[in-house]
PDB file of C-alpha atoms in Angstrom:
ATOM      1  CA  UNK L   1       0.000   0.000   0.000  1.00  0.00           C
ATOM      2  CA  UNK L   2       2.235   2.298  -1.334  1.00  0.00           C
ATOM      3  CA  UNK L   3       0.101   5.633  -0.155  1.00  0.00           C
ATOM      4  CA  UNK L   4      -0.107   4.425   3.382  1.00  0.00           C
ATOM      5  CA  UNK L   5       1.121   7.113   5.847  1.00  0.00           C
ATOM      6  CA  UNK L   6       1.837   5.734   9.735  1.00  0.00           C
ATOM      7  CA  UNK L   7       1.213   9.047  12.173  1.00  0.00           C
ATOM      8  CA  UNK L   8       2.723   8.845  15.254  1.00  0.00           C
ATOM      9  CA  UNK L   9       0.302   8.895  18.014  1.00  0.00           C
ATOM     10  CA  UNK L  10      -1.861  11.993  19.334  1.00  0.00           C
ATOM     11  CA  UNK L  11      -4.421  11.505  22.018  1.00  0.00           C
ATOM     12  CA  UNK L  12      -5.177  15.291  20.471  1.00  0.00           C
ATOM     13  CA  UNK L  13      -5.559  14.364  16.410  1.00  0.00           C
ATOM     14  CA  UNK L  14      -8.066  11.290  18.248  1.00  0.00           C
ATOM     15  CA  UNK L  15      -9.573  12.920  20.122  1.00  0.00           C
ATOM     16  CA  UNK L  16     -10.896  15.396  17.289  1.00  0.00           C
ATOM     17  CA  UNK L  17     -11.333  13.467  15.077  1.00  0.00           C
ATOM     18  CA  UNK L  18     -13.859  11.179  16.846  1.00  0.00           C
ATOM     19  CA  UNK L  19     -15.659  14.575  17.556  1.00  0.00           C
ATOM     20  CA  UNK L  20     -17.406  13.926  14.164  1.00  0.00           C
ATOM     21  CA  UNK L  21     -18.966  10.704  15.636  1.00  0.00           C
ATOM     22  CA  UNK L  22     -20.370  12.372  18.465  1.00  0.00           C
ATOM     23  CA  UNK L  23     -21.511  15.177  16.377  1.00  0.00           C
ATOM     24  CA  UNK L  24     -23.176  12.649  14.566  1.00  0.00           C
ATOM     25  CA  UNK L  25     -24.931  11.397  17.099  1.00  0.00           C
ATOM     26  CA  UNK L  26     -26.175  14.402  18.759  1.00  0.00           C
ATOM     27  CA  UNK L  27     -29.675  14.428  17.240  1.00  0.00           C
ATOM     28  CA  UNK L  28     -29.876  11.464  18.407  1.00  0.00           C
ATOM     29  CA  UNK L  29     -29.072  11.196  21.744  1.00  0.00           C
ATOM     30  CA  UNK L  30     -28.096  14.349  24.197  1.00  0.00           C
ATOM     31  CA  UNK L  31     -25.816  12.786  26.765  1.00  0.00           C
ATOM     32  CA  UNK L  32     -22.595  10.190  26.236  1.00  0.00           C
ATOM     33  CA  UNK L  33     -19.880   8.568  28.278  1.00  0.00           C
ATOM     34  CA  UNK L  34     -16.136   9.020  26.237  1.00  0.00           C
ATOM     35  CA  UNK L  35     -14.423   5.918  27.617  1.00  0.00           C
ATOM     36  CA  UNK L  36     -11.840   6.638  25.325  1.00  0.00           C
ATOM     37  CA  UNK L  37     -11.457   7.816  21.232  1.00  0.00           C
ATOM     38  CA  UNK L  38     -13.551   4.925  19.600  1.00  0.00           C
ATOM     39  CA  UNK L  39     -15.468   3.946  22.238  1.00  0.00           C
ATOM     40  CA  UNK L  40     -18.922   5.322  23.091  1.00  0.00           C
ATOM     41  CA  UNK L  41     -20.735   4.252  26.411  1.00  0.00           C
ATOM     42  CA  UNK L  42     -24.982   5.291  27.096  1.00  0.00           C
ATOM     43  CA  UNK L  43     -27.304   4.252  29.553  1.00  0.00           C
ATOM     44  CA  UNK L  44     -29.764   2.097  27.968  1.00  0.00           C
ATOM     45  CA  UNK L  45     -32.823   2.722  30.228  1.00  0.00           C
ATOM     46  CA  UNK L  46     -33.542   6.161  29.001  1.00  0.00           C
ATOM     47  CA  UNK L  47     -33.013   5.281  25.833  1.00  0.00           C
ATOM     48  CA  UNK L  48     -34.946   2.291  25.413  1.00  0.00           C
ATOM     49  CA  UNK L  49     -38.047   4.626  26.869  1.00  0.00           C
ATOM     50  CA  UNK L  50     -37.506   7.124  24.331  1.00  0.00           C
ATOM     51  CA  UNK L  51     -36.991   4.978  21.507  1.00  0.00           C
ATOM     52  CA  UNK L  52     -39.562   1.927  22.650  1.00  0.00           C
ATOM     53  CA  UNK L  53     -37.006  -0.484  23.677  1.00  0.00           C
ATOM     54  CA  UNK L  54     -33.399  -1.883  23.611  1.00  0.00           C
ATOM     55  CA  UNK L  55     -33.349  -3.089  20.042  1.00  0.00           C
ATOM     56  CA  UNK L  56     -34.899   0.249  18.299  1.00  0.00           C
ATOM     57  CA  UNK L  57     -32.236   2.184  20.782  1.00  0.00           C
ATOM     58  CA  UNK L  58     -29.408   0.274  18.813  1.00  0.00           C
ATOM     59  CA  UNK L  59     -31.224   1.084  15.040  1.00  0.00           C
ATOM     60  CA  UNK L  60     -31.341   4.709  15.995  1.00  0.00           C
ATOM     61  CA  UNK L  61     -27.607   5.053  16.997  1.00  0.00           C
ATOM     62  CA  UNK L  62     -26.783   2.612  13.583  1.00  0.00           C
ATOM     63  CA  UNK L  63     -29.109   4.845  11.763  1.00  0.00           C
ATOM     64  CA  UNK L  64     -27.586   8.095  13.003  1.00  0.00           C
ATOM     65  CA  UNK L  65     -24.111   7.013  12.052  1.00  0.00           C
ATOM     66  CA  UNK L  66     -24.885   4.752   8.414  1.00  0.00           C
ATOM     67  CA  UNK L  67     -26.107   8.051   7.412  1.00  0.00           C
ATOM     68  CA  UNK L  68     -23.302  10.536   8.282  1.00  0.00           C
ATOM     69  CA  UNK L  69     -20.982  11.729   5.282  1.00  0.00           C
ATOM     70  CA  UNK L  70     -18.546  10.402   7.447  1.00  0.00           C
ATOM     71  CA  UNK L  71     -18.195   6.746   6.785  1.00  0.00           C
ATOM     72  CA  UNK L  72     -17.893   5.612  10.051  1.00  0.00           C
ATOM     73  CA  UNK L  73     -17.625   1.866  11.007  1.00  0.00           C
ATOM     74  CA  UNK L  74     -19.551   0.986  14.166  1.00  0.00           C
ATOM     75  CA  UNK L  75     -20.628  -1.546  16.222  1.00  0.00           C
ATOM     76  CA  UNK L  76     -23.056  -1.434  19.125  1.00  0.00           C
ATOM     77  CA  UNK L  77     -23.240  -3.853  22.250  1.00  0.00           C
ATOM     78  CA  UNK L  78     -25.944  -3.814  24.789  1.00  0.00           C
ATOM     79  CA  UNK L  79     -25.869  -5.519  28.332  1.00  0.00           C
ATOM     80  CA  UNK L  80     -26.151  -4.944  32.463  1.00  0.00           C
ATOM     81  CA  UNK L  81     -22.560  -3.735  32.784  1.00  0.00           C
ATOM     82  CA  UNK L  82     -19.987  -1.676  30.604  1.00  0.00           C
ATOM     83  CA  UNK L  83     -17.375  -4.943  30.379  1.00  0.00           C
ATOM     84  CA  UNK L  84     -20.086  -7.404  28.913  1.00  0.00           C
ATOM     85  CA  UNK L  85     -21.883  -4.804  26.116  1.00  0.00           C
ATOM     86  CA  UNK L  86     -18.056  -4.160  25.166  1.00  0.00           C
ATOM     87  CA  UNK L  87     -17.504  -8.269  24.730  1.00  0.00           C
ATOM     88  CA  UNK L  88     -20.808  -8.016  23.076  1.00  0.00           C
ATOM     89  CA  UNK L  89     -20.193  -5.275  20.492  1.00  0.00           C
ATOM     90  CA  UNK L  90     -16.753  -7.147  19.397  1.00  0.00           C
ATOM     91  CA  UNK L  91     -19.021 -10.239  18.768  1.00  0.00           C
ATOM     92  CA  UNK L  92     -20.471  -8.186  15.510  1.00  0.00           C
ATOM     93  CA  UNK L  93     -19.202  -7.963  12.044  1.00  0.00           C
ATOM     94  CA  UNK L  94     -20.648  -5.690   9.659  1.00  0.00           C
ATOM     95  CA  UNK L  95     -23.299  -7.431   8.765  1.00  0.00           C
ATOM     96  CA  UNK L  96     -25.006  -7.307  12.082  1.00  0.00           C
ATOM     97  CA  UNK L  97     -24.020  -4.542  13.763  1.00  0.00           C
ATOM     98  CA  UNK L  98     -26.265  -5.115  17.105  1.00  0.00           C
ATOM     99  CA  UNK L  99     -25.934  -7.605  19.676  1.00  0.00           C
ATOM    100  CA  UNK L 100     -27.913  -7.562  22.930  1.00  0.00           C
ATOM    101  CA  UNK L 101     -27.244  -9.661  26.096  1.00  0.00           C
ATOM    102  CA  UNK L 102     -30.454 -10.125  27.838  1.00  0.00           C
ATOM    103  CA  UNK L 103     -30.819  -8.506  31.362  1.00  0.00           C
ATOM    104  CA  UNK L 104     -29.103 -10.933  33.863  1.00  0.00           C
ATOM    105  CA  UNK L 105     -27.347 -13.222  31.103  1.00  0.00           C
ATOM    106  CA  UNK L 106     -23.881 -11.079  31.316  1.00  0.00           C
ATOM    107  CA  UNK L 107     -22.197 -13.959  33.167  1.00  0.00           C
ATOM    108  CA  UNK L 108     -23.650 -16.850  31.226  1.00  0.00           C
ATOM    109  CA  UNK L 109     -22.714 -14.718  28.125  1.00  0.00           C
ATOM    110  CA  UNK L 110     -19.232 -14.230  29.259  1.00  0.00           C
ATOM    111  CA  UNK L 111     -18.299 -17.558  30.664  1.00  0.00           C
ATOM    112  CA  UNK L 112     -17.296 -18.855  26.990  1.00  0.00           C
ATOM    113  CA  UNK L 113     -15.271 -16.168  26.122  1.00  0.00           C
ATOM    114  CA  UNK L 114     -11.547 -16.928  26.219  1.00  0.00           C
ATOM    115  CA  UNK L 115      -9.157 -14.667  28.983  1.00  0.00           C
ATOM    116  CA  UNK L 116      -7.411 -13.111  26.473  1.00  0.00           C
ATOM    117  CA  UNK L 117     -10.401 -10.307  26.503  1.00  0.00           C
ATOM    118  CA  UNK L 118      -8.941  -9.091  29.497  1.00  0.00           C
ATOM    119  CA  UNK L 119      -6.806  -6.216  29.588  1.00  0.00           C
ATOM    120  CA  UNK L 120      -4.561  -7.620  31.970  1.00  0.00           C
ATOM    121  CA  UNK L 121      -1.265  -9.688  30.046  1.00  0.00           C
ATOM    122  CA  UNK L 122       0.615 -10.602  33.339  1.00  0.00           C
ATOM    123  CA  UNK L 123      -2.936 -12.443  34.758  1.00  0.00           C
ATOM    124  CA  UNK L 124      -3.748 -13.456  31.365  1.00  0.00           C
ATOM    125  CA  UNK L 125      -0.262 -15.135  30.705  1.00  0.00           C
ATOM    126  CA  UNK L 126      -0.484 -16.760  34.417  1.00  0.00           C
ATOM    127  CA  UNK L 127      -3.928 -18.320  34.261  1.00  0.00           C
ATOM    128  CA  UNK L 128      -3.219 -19.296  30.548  1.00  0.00           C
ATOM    129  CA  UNK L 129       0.088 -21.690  32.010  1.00  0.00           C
ATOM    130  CA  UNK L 130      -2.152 -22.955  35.106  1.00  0.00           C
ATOM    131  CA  UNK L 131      -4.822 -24.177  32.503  1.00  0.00           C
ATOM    132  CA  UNK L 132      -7.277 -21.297  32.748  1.00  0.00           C
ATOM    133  CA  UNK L 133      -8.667 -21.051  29.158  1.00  0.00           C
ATOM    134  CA  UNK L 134     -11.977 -19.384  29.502  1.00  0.00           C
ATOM    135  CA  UNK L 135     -13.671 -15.768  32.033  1.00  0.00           C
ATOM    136  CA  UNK L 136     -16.154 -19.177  32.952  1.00  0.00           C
ATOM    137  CA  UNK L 137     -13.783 -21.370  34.346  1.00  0.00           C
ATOM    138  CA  UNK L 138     -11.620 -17.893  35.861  1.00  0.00           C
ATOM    139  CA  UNK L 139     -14.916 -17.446  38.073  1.00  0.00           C
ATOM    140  CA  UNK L 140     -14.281 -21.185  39.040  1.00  0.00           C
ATOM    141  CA  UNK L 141     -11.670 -20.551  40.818  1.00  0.00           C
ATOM    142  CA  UNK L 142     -13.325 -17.865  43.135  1.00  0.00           C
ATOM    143  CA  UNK L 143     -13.058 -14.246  44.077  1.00  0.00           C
ATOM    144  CA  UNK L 144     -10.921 -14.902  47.016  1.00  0.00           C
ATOM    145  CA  UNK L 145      -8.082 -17.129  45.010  1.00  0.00           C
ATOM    146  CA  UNK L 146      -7.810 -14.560  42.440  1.00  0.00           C
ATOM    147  CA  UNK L 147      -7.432 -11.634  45.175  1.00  0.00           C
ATOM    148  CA  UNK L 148      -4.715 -14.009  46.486  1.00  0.00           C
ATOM    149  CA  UNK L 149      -2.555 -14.389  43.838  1.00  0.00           C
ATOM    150  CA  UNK L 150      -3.036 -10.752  41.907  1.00  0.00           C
ATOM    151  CA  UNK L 151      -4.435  -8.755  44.566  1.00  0.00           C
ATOM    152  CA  UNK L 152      -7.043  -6.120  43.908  1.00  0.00           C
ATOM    153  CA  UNK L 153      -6.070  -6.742  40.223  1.00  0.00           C
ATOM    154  CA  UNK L 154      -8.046 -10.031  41.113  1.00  0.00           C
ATOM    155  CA  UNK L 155     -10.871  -9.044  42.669  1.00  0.00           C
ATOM    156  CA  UNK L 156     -11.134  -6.302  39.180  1.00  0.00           C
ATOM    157  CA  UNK L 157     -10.280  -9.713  36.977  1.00  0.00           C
ATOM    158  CA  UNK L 158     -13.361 -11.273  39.017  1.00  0.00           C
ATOM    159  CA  UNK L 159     -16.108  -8.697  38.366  1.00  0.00           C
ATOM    160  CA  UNK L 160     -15.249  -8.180  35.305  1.00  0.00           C
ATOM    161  CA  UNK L 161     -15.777 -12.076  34.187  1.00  0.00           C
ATOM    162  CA  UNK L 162     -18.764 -12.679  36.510  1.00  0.00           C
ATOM    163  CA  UNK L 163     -20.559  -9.883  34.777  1.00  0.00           C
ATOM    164  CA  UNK L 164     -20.632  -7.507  37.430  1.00  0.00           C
ATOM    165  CA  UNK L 165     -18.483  -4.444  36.204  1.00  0.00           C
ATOM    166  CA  UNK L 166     -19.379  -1.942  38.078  1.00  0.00           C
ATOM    167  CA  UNK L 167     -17.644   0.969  35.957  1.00  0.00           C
ATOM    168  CA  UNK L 168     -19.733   4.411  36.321  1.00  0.00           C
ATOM    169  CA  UNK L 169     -20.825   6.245  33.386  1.00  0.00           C
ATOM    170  CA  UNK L 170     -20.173   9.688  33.392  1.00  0.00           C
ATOM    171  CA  UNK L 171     -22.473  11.739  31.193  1.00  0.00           C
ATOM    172  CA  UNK L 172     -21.509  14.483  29.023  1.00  0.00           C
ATOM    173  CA  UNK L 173     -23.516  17.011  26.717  1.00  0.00           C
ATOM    174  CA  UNK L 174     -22.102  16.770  23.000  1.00  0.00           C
ATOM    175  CA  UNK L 175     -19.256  18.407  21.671  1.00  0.00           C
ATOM    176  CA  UNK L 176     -19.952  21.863  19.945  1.00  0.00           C
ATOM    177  CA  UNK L 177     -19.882  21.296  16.044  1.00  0.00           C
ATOM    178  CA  UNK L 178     -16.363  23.794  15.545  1.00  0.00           C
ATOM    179  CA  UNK L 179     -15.777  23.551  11.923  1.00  0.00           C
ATOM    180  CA  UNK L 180     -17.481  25.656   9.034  1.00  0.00           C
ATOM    181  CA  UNK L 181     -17.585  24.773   5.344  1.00  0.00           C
ATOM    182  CA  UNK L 182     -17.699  27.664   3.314  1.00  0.00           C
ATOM    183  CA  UNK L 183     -18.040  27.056  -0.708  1.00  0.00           C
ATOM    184  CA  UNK L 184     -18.141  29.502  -3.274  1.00  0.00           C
ATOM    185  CA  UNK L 185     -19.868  29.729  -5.734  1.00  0.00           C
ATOM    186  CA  UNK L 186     -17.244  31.331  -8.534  1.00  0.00           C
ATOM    187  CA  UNK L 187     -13.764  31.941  -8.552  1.00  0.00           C
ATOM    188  CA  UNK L 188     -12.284  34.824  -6.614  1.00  0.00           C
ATOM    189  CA  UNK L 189      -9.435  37.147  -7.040  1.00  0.00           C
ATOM    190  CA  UNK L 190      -8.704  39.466  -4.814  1.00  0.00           C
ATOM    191  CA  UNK L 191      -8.304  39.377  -0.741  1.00  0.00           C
ATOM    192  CA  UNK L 192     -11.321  41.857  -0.194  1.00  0.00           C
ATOM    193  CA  UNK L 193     -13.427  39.791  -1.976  1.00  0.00           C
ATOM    194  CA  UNK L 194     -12.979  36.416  -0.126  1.00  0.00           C
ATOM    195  CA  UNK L 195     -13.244  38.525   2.997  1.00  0.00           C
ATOM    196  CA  UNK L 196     -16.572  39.535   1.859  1.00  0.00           C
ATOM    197  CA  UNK L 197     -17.616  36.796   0.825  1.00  0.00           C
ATOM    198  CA  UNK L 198     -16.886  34.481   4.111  1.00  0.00           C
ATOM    199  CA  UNK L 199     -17.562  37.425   6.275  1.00  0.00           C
ATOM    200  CA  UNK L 200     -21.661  36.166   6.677  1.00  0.00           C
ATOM    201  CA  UNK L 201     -20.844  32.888   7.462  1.00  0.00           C
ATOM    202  CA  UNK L 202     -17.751  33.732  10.002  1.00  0.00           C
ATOM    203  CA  UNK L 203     -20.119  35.925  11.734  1.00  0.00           C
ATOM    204  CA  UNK L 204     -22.929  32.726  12.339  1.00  0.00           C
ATOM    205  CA  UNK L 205     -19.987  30.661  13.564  1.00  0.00           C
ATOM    206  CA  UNK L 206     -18.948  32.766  15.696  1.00  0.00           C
ATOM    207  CA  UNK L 207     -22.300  33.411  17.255  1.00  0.00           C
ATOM    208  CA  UNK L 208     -22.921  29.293  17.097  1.00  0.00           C
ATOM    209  CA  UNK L 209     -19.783  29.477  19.559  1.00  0.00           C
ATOM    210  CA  UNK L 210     -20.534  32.384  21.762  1.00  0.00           C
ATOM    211  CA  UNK L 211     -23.844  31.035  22.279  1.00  0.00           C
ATOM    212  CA  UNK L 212     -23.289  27.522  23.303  1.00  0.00           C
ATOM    213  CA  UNK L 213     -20.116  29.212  25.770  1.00  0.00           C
ATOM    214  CA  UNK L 214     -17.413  28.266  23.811  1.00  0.00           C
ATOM    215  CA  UNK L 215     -14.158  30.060  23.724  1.00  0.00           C
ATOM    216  CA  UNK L 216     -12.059  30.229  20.525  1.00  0.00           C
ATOM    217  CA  UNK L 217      -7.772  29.911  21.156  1.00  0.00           C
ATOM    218  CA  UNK L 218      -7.162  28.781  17.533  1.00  0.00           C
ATOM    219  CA  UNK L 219      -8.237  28.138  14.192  1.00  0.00           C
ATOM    220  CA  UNK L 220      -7.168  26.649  11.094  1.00  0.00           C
ATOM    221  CA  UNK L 221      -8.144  27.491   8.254  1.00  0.00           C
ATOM    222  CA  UNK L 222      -8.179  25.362   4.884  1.00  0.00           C
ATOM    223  CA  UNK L 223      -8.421  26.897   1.428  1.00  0.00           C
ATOM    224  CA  UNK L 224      -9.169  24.574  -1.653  1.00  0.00           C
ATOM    225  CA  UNK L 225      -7.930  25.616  -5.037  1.00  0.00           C
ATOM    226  CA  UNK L 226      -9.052  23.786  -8.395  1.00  0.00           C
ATOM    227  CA  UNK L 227      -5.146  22.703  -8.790  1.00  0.00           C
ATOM    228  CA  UNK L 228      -6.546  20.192  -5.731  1.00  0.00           C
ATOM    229  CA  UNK L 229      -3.555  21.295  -3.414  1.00  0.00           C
ATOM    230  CA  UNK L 230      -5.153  22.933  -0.380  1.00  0.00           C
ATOM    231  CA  UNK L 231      -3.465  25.871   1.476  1.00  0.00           C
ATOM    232  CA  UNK L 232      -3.570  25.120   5.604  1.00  0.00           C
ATOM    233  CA  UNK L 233      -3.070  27.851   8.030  1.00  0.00           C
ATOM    234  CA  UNK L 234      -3.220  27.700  11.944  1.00  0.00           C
TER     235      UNK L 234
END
């Protein structure tokens, strides 16, 4: 893949960047938990009232993000606890989208999944050697065995596999939309008349800013040309 470009990492670039999902979502639902760029976290009950259940909640969110310009790729788990709808959404594909663990199946769900899920390589290594293949047969061996041999990393390892994450969802109000797209509508010349010409809708974004009690500390600004080599400024 020849035109491949590797970035180095920037919690900053992700973090904007997965601003357009949110934005995409905000129509449909007001408040969301950011566990981290790429992963989206809601509480179901309110939703499934608005929507008129579990299953329609998941076809709004799908709907709201199949139909952004964006081309996002998405997948959507629903369960009792944050650890189990995460399992569930990587159970997907793009085909089907949506999966839904039925209110007090999380540990029945998440008995056949293998360790490796867990986010912890020195317990997953361990169990792995000591014949520990599956979160089902982790749970076998109690809460009080694994809080012997890794501690409060245990008792997490525990929870986690016998369904009962209790992670707390912080809610947040969506992100204010800051980026305006400005085409014209002939070719321009001169300074004065871009200036003019942008001036309307610079004054609505800033108003769209000032109103939802945002405050501006930079901009870039992207100019197209019909060469096809845009001219960036920040």
């Amino acid at each position: 893949c020849p035109g491949l470009s590797v970035l180095p990492d920037s919690p900053e670039r992700n973090r904007r960047v997965f601003d357009q999902v949110l934005l995409a979502l905000q129509d449909t639902v007001s408040q969301h938990t950011l566990v981290e760029p790429g992963m989206l976290a809601f509480g179901a009950r309110g939703l499934s009232r608005f929507y008129g259940g579990e299953e329609a909640s998941a076809i709004a969110l799908v709907s709201a993000l199949s139909s952004s310009e964006q081309g996002f790729h998405y997948r959507v788990g629903i369960s009792d606890d944050l650890f189990s709808a995460v399992m569930a959404a990587q159970q997907t594909d793009p085909a089907h989208p949506i999966s839904i663990v039925e209110s007090g199946a999380s540990s029945a769900f998440l008995a056949g999944l293998p360790i490796s899920v867990l986010d912890d390589a020195r317990a997953v290594s361990l169990l792995s050697r000591l014949g520990v293949n599956t979160l089902g047969e982790c749970v076998a061996l109690g809460e009080s065995a694994l809080r012997e041999r890794f501690g409060t990393a245990g008792e997490q390892i525990y929870r986690l596999a016998s369904g009962r994450d209790g992670t707390w969802l912080s809610p947040h109000n969506s992100p204010v939309d800051t980026s305006e797209s400005i085409a014209l509508l002939e070719p321009l010349h001169l300074i004065d008349q871009l200036a003019f010409s942008i001036r309307h809708a610079t004054e609505n974004y800033h108003r769209r800013l000032f109103s939802a009690g945002v405050v501006c500390t930079r901009v870039r600004i992207t100019i197209g040309f019909d060469s096809g080599q845009p001219y960036v400024r920040t």
